[in-house]
Amino acid sequence: MALFDKILIANRGEVAVRIVRACRDLGVLSLVVYSDIDRNTLAVQLADEAVCIGPAQSAQSYLNFANLIGAATSRGAQAIHPGYGFLAENAAFVRAVKENDLVWIGPEPEAIEMMGDKSVARETMMRIGVPTVPGSDGPIKSADEASRFASEVGYPVLIKASAGGGGRGMREVHAPQEMQAAFDAARAEATAAFGNGEVYLEKLILRPRHVEIQVLADTHGNSVHLCERDCSIQRRHQKLLEEAPSPALSSDLRERMGKAALAAVREVGYTNAGTVEFLLDENGDFYFMEMNTRVQVEHPVTEQITSTDIICEQIRIAAGAPISFIANKSLDIPAVPKGHAIEFRINAEDPAKNFWPSPGTITELRLPGGPGVRVDTHLYTGYTVPPTYDSLVAKLVVWGETRDVAINRAKRALDEFVIGGIHTTIGFHRALLEIPAFVSGDVQTDFLERYPISCV
Ligand code: MV4
C-alpha cells in the first residue's frame, strides 16, 4: 500500500539520519531541512532532497513554523516527522501543520496538550485507576495549603510544576520549616522556565527507578505496548544509558505496567508512538509520572528486544495503516522481550570537566561493529560538531541473549570505539560498566550520586 510520496524531516543529527533510513526502507522520499550551519550534515547527504530553512539559531530554523511548512508545501512533501526535541511536542505547530493539509507523524494536538499539563495528566490517570503518587488534588495555591497537605500524607514531599518535565520547577521538602522557601523557589523557577508558575504536590518517592513503557496505537483502535525501558541512570535529568528489559521487572509486573500504559493511551485517544513514564519504588509499586508524546532518543533498545522498527510504525500509523504486526497475523505481538539491549549516549562533552560541551572537528572515527552492535550516529571524519545544538553525537546500542552478554559486548564495543578531535562520554561509559552495582542491575535515579565516576 502507498504510504506517502515524500516526508519532511523537521530535525537534525542522528535522529534525522534515522528517519531518512526509515523512509528509504519504506520506499518514501525524504526531504531533510537544515540550518545554515548544518549544510554538511550526514542527513543532508543521505536524504533524497534537502532544503535550507534559516540561520543556525533554532528559533529561526528548526523552530520556525512558516519556514518548515513552506518547505513542505513547496517541495511536495505530504507529511512531517518531527523526531524528538524541537517541535515534537508543540501542539500549536501540529495545528499549523494540519491547517496546511499536511499529515503530522505523531499524536493529535489534544493529546499532546493534555499530557503537557502534568497536573491534568495526573488527575486523568487517577480517574481511570492508573496508580499515581499520593498528591494534591490539582494545583496548590499557597505554601500554607502545601503544608496542610504535607502534614496529612507525611514528609518528605515534592513540589512539581504543572507545566514541568525534565525536573525544572521541582523542589524536595523534608520538614515543615522548609516549605515556604521551597514553594517560592519552585514557583519562581516554573515561571521563569515555562511562563506558568502553577505547582502541585506529591509524596516524595525515595530512590525510585525510572521505568517507561513504549506504546503504539493506530487509527483503527489497535494499541500495543512494546515492553519497558529502564532509564534510571541519569545525570541532572539527562539520561546517559538506557536498557530493556528493566532488571527490576518480573513478567507479572511488566504485564500490569503495560496494562496501565494502554489504559492511559485509550483514555486520551492517543495515536502513534508514545511513552508512559513510571516511577518504580523499592517495594515494586509503580506510579504514573508523565507521558512523552513523541518518539524518544532511547527507542532503539526497544527495537532490538522486540524486532520492531518504531519509526516505520510511526509513518505507517500516520498514513492510516494498522500497526504492522497486527496487520500481519504471522508476526508475534512483542509484549515479551527477546534478550537484552543497552544504549549508551555518546555526547560531545568532557566528563573530566563536569560534562562541559566539546564541539569541534572529527579527526578520526572508528566505529565498533560485529554481532549485537548497532551505532546510530551522524558523525563522519571531517564533520564539525557545532556548539549550537544538543551534544548527542552517537548512540551505541548493544544486544545480547542475556544482560551479562550485552554488558560484555558493550565493553568490547566501547573499547573499539574511537572518536578523535572532540571529548566524548565513551570513557565514562566504559568506567560505568566496571561498577558492581551496575553489573548486578541495582540502579536507581541517584546512581551517579552514589557512585561518582572520576574520569577518564
Ligand atoms: C518524582 C521523584 C520522586 N517522587 N516524583 C524527575 C523529573 C520528572 N519527570 C519527575 N521526576 C521525579 N519525580 C515523586 N513523587 C523523583 C523524580 C526524579 C527522577 C525521576 C526519573 C528519573 C530521574 C530522576 C532524578 C531525580 C528525581
Coordinates of C-alpha atoms and ligand atoms in Angstrom, one line a residue:
M1 CA 0.0 0.0 0.0
A2 CA 1.2 3.5 -0.7
L3 CA 2.1 5.5 2.4
F4 CA 3.4 8.9 1.4
D5 CA 5.4 10.1 -1.7
K6 CA 7.6 12.3 0.4
I7 CA 8.2 13.1 4.1
L8 CA 9.8 16.3 5.5
I9 CA 12.1 15.6 8.4
A10 CA 12.0 18.5 10.8
N11 CA 15.1 17.7 12.8
R12 CA 18.9 17.2 12.6
G13 CA 21.7 15.0 13.9
E14 CA 21.4 11.3 14.4
V15 CA 17.6 11.2 14.5
A16 CA 17.3 12.9 11.1
V17 CA 19.6 10.1 9.7
R18 CA 17.4 7.5 11.5
I19 CA 14.3 8.9 9.8
V20 CA 15.9 9.1 6.4
R21 CA 16.7 5.4 6.7
A22 CA 13.2 4.5 7.7
C23 CA 11.9 6.4 4.7
R24 CA 14.2 4.6 2.4
D25 CA 13.2 1.2 3.9
L26 CA 9.5 2.1 3.2
G27 CA 10.1 3.5 -0.3
V28 CA 9.2 7.0 0.7
L29 CA 11.2 10.0 -0.5
S30 CA 12.9 12.0 2.3
L31 CA 13.2 15.8 2.4
V32 CA 15.7 17.0 5.1
V33 CA 15.6 20.6 6.3
Y34 CA 18.8 22.2 7.6
S35 CA 20.1 25.4 9.1
D36 CA 23.0 27.4 7.6
I37 CA 25.4 25.6 9.9
D38 CA 24.1 22.1 9.1
R39 CA 24.5 22.1 5.3
N40 CA 27.3 19.5 5.6
T41 CA 25.5 17.0 7.9
L42 CA 25.1 13.3 7.1
A43 CA 21.3 13.6 6.9
V44 CA 21.6 16.2 4.2
Q45 CA 24.0 13.9 2.3
L46 CA 21.8 10.8 2.7
A47 CA 18.3 12.3 2.0
D48 CA 16.7 12.4 -1.4
E49 CA 16.3 16.2 -1.1
A50 CA 17.4 18.9 1.3
V51 CA 16.4 22.5 1.8
C52 CA 17.8 25.3 3.9
I53 CA 15.3 26.8 6.4
G54 CA 17.3 29.5 8.0
P55 CA 20.2 30.5 10.2
A56 CA 21.9 28.4 12.9
Q57 CA 19.8 29.6 15.8
S58 CA 17.0 27.1 16.3
A59 CA 14.3 29.8 16.8
Q60 CA 14.9 30.9 13.2
S61 CA 15.2 27.5 11.6
Y62 CA 14.2 24.2 13.3
L63 CA 11.6 26.0 15.3
N64 CA 10.3 28.3 12.6
F65 CA 6.7 27.2 11.7
A66 CA 6.4 29.2 8.5
N67 CA 9.7 28.1 7.1
L68 CA 9.1 24.4 7.8
I69 CA 5.6 24.4 6.4
G70 CA 6.7 26.5 3.4
A71 CA 9.5 23.9 2.7
A72 CA 7.0 21.0 2.9
T73 CA 4.4 22.6 0.6
S74 CA 6.8 24.0 -2.0
R75 CA 8.7 20.7 -2.2
G76 CA 5.6 18.5 -2.3
A77 CA 6.0 16.7 1.0
Q78 CA 2.8 15.3 2.4
A79 CA 3.8 14.6 6.0
I80 CA 6.2 15.9 8.6
H81 CA 8.2 13.8 11.0
P82 CA 9.4 15.8 14.0
G83 CA 11.9 13.4 15.6
Y84 CA 12.4 14.3 19.3
G85 CA 13.0 17.7 20.8
F86 CA 12.4 20.9 18.7
L87 CA 8.7 20.9 17.7
A88 CA 7.9 17.3 18.5
E89 CA 5.5 18.2 21.4
N90 CA 4.3 21.6 20.2
A91 CA 0.5 21.4 19.8
A92 CA 0.4 24.8 18.1
F93 CA 2.8 23.5 15.4
V94 CA 0.7 20.4 14.9
R95 CA -2.4 22.5 14.3
A96 CA -0.5 24.7 11.8
V97 CA 0.7 21.5 10.0
K98 CA -2.9 20.2 9.8
E99 CA -4.3 23.6 8.7
N100 CA -1.9 23.4 5.7
D101 CA -3.2 20.0 4.7
L102 CA -0.1 18.2 5.8
V103 CA 0.0 15.0 7.9
W104 CA 1.6 15.1 11.3
I105 CA 3.6 11.9 12.1
G106 CA 2.6 11.9 15.8
P107 CA -0.4 12.1 18.1
E108 CA -3.3 14.6 17.9
P109 CA -2.6 18.1 19.3
E110 CA -5.3 17.5 22.0
A111 CA -3.4 14.5 23.4
I112 CA -0.1 16.5 23.4
E113 CA -1.8 19.3 25.3
M114 CA -3.5 17.2 27.8
M115 CA -0.3 15.3 28.6
G116 CA 1.7 18.5 28.6
D117 CA -0.1 19.7 31.7
K118 CA 1.4 17.3 34.3
S119 CA -1.3 18.2 36.9
V120 CA -4.2 17.4 34.4
A121 CA -2.4 14.3 33.2
R122 CA -2.1 13.1 36.8
E123 CA -5.8 13.7 37.5
T124 CA -6.8 11.9 34.3
M125 CA -4.7 8.8 35.4
M126 CA -6.3 8.9 38.9
R127 CA -9.8 8.9 37.4
I128 CA -9.1 5.8 35.3
G129 CA -7.4 3.9 38.1
V130 CA -3.8 4.1 36.9
P131 CA -1.6 4.3 40.1
T132 CA -0.3 7.8 40.8
V133 CA 1.9 9.0 43.7
P134 CA -0.3 10.3 46.6
G135 CA -0.5 14.0 46.0
S136 CA -2.6 17.1 45.9
D137 CA -6.0 17.3 44.1
G138 CA -4.8 19.6 41.3
P139 CA -2.7 22.8 41.7
I140 CA -1.7 24.2 45.1
K141 CA -2.0 28.0 45.6
S142 CA 0.0 28.7 48.7
A143 CA 2.7 27.4 51.0
D144 CA 0.1 27.1 53.7
E145 CA -2.0 24.8 51.6
A146 CA 1.1 22.8 50.7
S147 CA 2.0 22.5 54.4
R148 CA -1.5 21.3 55.3
F149 CA -1.3 18.6 52.6
A150 CA 2.2 17.5 53.7
S151 CA 1.2 17.1 57.3
E152 CA -1.6 14.8 56.1
V153 CA 0.5 12.5 53.8
G154 CA 3.7 13.0 55.8
Y155 CA 7.1 14.4 54.8
P156 CA 9.1 14.3 52.6
V157 CA 7.1 15.7 49.7
L158 CA 8.0 17.0 46.2
I159 CA 6.7 20.3 44.7
K160 CA 6.3 19.9 40.9
A161 CA 5.4 22.4 38.2
S162 CA 2.2 21.7 36.2
A163 CA 4.0 22.8 33.0
G164 CA 7.1 20.9 34.1
G165 CA 9.1 17.9 33.0
G166 CA 12.8 17.4 33.0
G167 CA 12.9 18.2 36.7
R168 CA 12.6 22.0 36.3
G169 CA 10.5 23.8 38.9
M170 CA 10.8 20.7 41.2
R171 CA 11.7 21.1 44.9
E172 CA 12.0 18.5 47.7
V173 CA 10.6 19.4 51.1
H174 CA 11.8 17.3 54.1
A175 CA 10.5 19.4 57.0
P176 CA 7.7 21.9 57.6
Q177 CA 10.1 24.9 58.1
E178 CA 11.5 24.4 54.6
M179 CA 8.1 24.7 52.9
Q180 CA 7.8 28.5 52.3
A181 CA 11.2 28.8 50.7
A182 CA 10.8 25.7 48.6
F183 CA 7.3 26.8 47.4
D184 CA 8.6 30.2 46.4
A185 CA 11.6 28.8 44.6
A186 CA 9.5 26.2 42.7
R187 CA 7.1 28.9 41.6
A188 CA 9.8 31.2 40.5
E189 CA 11.7 28.5 38.6
A190 CA 8.5 27.3 36.9
T191 CA 7.5 30.9 35.9
A192 CA 11.0 31.5 34.5
A193 CA 11.2 28.2 32.6
F194 CA 7.6 27.8 31.4
G195 CA 5.9 31.2 31.9
N196 CA 3.5 29.3 34.2
G197 CA 4.1 29.2 37.9
E198 CA 1.4 26.7 38.7
V199 CA 2.6 23.9 41.0
Y200 CA 1.2 20.8 42.7
L201 CA 2.4 18.4 45.4
E202 CA 3.3 14.7 45.6
K203 CA 4.8 12.5 48.3
L204 CA 8.5 12.0 47.5
I205 CA 9.3 8.5 46.4
L206 CA 12.7 7.7 47.8
R207 CA 15.4 6.1 45.4
P208 CA 12.9 5.3 42.6
R209 CA 13.7 3.6 39.3
H210 CA 12.6 5.3 36.1
V211 CA 10.8 2.7 34.1
E212 CA 8.9 3.7 30.9
I213 CA 6.6 1.7 28.7
Q214 CA 6.8 2.1 24.9
V215 CA 3.3 2.1 23.3
L216 CA 2.0 2.2 19.7
A217 CA -1.6 3.0 18.8
D218 CA -3.1 3.2 15.3
T219 CA -6.2 4.9 14.0
H220 CA -8.1 1.5 13.7
G221 CA -8.3 1.2 17.5
N222 CA -5.3 -1.1 17.9
S223 CA -2.9 -0.4 20.7
V224 CA 0.0 -2.4 22.0
H225 CA 2.9 -2.0 24.3
L226 CA 6.5 -3.0 23.4
C227 CA 7.7 -3.7 26.9
E228 CA 9.7 -1.2 29.1
R229 CA 12.9 0.6 29.2
D230 CA 14.9 1.3 32.4
C231 CA 16.3 4.8 32.3
S232 CA 17.4 5.2 35.9
I233 CA 20.9 6.2 35.1
Q234 CA 20.6 10.0 34.6
R235 CA 22.7 13.0 35.5
R236 CA 20.8 16.2 36.2
H237 CA 17.8 14.8 34.4
Q238 CA 19.8 13.9 31.3
K239 CA 19.7 10.2 30.6
L240 CA 23.1 8.7 29.9
L241 CA 22.2 5.0 29.5
E242 CA 19.0 3.1 28.9
E243 CA 18.3 -0.6 28.9
A244 CA 15.5 -3.0 28.0
P245 CA 14.1 -5.0 29.7
S246 CA 14.4 -3.5 33.1
P247 CA 16.4 -5.6 35.5
A248 CA 13.7 -4.8 38.1
L249 CA 10.6 -6.2 36.3
S250 CA 9.0 -9.6 36.6
S251 CA 6.8 -10.7 33.7
D252 CA 3.8 -10.1 36.0
L253 CA 4.9 -6.5 36.8
R254 CA 5.5 -5.9 33.1
E255 CA 2.0 -7.1 32.3
R256 CA 0.5 -4.8 35.0
M257 CA 2.5 -1.7 33.9
G258 CA 1.8 -2.5 30.2
K259 CA -1.9 -2.6 31.0
A260 CA -1.8 0.7 32.9
A261 CA 0.1 2.3 30.0
L262 CA -2.5 1.1 27.5
A263 CA -5.4 2.3 29.7
A264 CA -3.8 5.8 29.5
V265 CA -3.5 5.5 25.7
R266 CA -7.1 4.5 25.2
E267 CA -8.4 7.2 27.7
V268 CA -6.9 10.1 25.8
G269 CA -7.5 8.6 22.3
Y270 CA -3.8 8.5 21.8
T271 CA -2.4 7.5 18.3
N272 CA 1.1 6.9 17.0
A273 CA 4.2 6.1 19.2
G274 CA 4.4 7.3 22.8
T275 CA 6.0 6.5 26.1
V276 CA 4.3 6.3 29.5
E277 CA 6.8 7.0 32.3
F278 CA 6.5 5.5 35.7
L279 CA 8.4 5.6 39.0
L280 CA 9.0 2.2 40.5
D281 CA 9.7 2.2 44.2
E282 CA 11.7 -0.3 46.3
N283 CA 8.6 -2.3 47.2
G284 CA 7.8 -2.9 43.5
D285 CA 4.9 -0.4 43.5
F286 CA 4.7 1.8 40.3
Y287 CA 3.2 5.2 39.8
F288 CA 2.4 7.2 36.7
M289 CA 4.8 10.1 36.2
E290 CA 4.2 11.6 32.8
M291 CA 3.6 10.7 29.1
N292 CA 6.0 11.6 26.3
T293 CA 4.0 12.3 23.2
R294 CA 6.9 11.7 20.8
V295 CA 9.5 9.1 19.8
Q296 CA 12.3 9.1 22.2
V297 CA 16.1 9.1 21.9
E298 CA 16.2 5.6 23.5
H299 CA 13.7 3.9 21.2
P300 CA 16.4 1.6 19.7
V301 CA 16.7 -0.5 22.8
T302 CA 13.1 -1.4 22.4
E303 CA 13.6 -2.1 18.7
Q304 CA 16.4 -4.5 19.5
I305 CA 14.4 -6.6 22.0
T306 CA 11.1 -6.6 20.1
S307 CA 12.3 -6.9 16.5
T308 CA 10.3 -3.8 15.5
D309 CA 11.0 -0.6 13.7
I310 CA 9.3 2.1 15.7
I311 CA 10.0 4.9 13.2
C312 CA 8.5 2.8 10.3
E313 CA 5.5 2.1 12.5
Q314 CA 5.0 5.8 13.2
I315 CA 5.0 6.5 9.5
R316 CA 2.6 3.7 8.7
I317 CA 0.2 4.8 11.5
A318 CA 0.2 8.4 10.3
A319 CA -0.7 7.2 6.8
G320 CA -3.7 5.4 8.3
A321 CA -2.3 1.9 8.1
P322 CA -2.6 -0.6 11.0
I323 CA 0.3 -1.5 13.2
S324 CA 2.3 -3.9 11.0
F325 CA 2.5 -6.9 13.4
I326 CA -1.3 -6.7 14.0
A327 CA -2.0 -6.5 10.2
N328 CA 0.4 -9.4 9.6
K329 CA -1.0 -12.1 11.7
S330 CA 2.1 -14.3 11.3
L331 CA 4.1 -11.9 13.4
D332 CA 4.1 -12.1 17.2
I333 CA 2.9 -9.2 19.3
P334 CA 6.1 -8.2 21.0
A335 CA 4.9 -7.9 24.6
V336 CA 7.6 -10.3 25.7
P337 CA 11.2 -9.1 25.5
K338 CA 13.8 -11.1 23.5
G339 CA 17.3 -10.8 25.0
H340 CA 18.6 -7.6 26.5
A341 CA 19.7 -4.3 24.9
I342 CA 21.6 -1.3 26.4
E343 CA 22.0 2.1 24.8
F344 CA 25.0 4.4 25.6
R345 CA 24.6 8.0 24.8
I346 CA 27.8 9.3 23.3
N347 CA 27.9 13.1 23.9
A348 CA 30.4 15.7 22.7
E349 CA 31.1 16.6 26.3
D350 CA 34.1 16.3 28.6
P351 CA 33.3 14.1 31.6
A352 CA 36.5 15.3 33.3
K353 CA 35.3 18.9 33.1
N354 CA 31.8 18.4 34.5
F355 CA 30.4 17.3 31.1
W356 CA 31.3 20.6 29.5
P357 CA 30.3 20.7 25.8
S358 CA 33.2 19.8 23.5
P359 CA 32.3 20.8 19.9
G360 CA 34.9 20.5 17.1
T361 CA 36.0 18.7 14.0
I362 CA 36.2 14.9 13.9
T363 CA 39.7 14.0 13.0
E364 CA 39.4 10.2 13.4
L365 CA 36.4 7.8 13.6
R366 CA 36.5 4.1 14.3
L367 CA 33.1 2.6 14.8
P368 CA 32.5 -0.6 16.7
G369 CA 30.7 -3.5 15.0
G370 CA 30.2 -7.2 15.0
P371 CA 27.3 -9.3 16.4
G372 CA 24.8 -7.4 18.6
V373 CA 26.3 -4.0 18.0
R374 CA 24.3 -1.0 16.4
V375 CA 25.6 2.6 16.1
D376 CA 23.2 5.4 15.3
T377 CA 25.3 8.5 14.5
H378 CA 25.6 11.4 12.1
L379 CA 29.4 11.6 12.6
Y380 CA 31.9 11.2 9.8
T381 CA 35.6 12.1 9.6
G382 CA 36.0 15.8 8.8
Y383 CA 32.5 16.7 10.1
T384 CA 32.4 19.6 12.6
V385 CA 30.2 19.2 15.6
P386 CA 28.7 22.8 16.1
P387 CA 28.3 24.3 19.5
T388 CA 24.8 25.3 18.7
Y389 CA 22.6 22.2 19.4
D390 CA 22.3 19.2 21.6
S391 CA 25.6 17.4 22.3
L392 CA 24.4 13.9 21.4
V393 CA 26.7 12.6 18.6
A394 CA 26.2 8.8 18.7
K395 CA 24.1 6.1 20.3
L396 CA 25.8 2.8 20.8
V397 CA 23.2 0.0 21.2
V398 CA 24.3 -3.5 22.2
W399 CA 22.2 -6.6 22.2
G400 CA 22.8 -10.0 23.9
E401 CA 20.8 -13.1 24.8
T402 CA 21.2 -12.0 28.4
R403 CA 22.1 -8.8 30.3
D404 CA 25.6 -10.2 31.1
V405 CA 26.2 -11.0 27.4
A406 CA 25.1 -7.4 26.5
I407 CA 27.4 -5.9 29.1
N408 CA 30.3 -7.9 27.7
R409 CA 29.6 -6.8 24.2
A410 CA 29.3 -3.2 25.4
K411 CA 32.8 -3.4 26.9
R412 CA 34.1 -4.7 23.5
A413 CA 32.3 -2.1 21.5
L414 CA 33.3 0.8 23.8
D415 CA 36.9 -0.4 23.6
E416 CA 36.7 -0.4 19.8
F417 CA 35.0 3.0 19.6
V418 CA 37.4 5.9 18.7
I419 CA 36.2 9.4 18.1
G420 CA 39.1 11.8 17.6
G421 CA 39.1 15.6 17.7
I422 CA 36.5 16.1 20.5
H423 CA 36.0 14.9 24.0
T424 CA 33.2 12.3 24.5
T425 CA 31.4 10.2 27.1
I426 CA 32.9 6.9 25.7
G427 CA 35.4 6.6 28.6
F428 CA 32.8 7.5 31.2
H429 CA 30.5 4.6 30.0
R430 CA 33.5 2.2 29.9
A431 CA 34.2 3.0 33.6
L432 CA 30.5 2.7 34.5
L433 CA 30.5 -0.9 33.3
E434 CA 33.0 -1.8 35.9
I435 CA 30.8 -0.7 38.8
P436 CA 29.4 -3.9 40.6
A437 CA 26.1 -2.2 41.4
F438 CA 25.5 -1.6 37.7
V439 CA 26.5 -5.1 36.7
S440 CA 24.1 -6.5 39.2
G441 CA 21.3 -4.2 37.9
D442 CA 20.9 -2.4 41.2
V443 CA 20.3 1.1 39.7
Q444 CA 18.1 3.9 41.0
T445 CA 17.9 7.5 39.9
D446 CA 20.5 8.5 42.4
F447 CA 23.1 6.0 41.0
L448 CA 25.6 8.6 39.8
E449 CA 25.5 10.5 43.1
R450 CA 26.2 7.3 45.0
Y451 CA 28.9 6.1 42.6
P452 CA 30.7 9.1 41.2
I453 CA 32.8 8.2 38.2
S454 CA 36.2 10.0 38.4
C455 CA 37.1 10.4 34.7
V456 CA 38.6 9.4 32.0
Ligands
MV4_1 C1 9.4 12.2 41.4 C2 10.5 11.7 42.1 C3 10.2 11.2 43.4 N1 9.0 11.3 43.9 N2 8.2 12.3 41.9 C4 12.1 13.9 37.8 C5 11.7 14.6 36.5 C6 10.2 14.5 36.5 N3 9.9 13.8 35.2 C7 9.8 13.7 37.7 N4 11.0 13.4 38.4 C8 10.9 12.8 39.6 N5 9.6 12.7 40.2 C9 8.0 11.8 43.1 N6 6.8 11.9 43.7 C10 11.8 11.7 41.6 C11 12.0 12.2 40.3 C12 13.3 12.2 39.9 C13 13.7 11.4 38.8 C14 12.8 10.7 38.1 C15 13.2 9.9 37.0 C16 14.5 9.9 36.6 C17 15.4 10.6 37.3 C18 15.1 11.4 38.4 C19 16.0 12.1 39.1 C20 15.6 12.9 40.1 C21 14.3 12.9 40.5

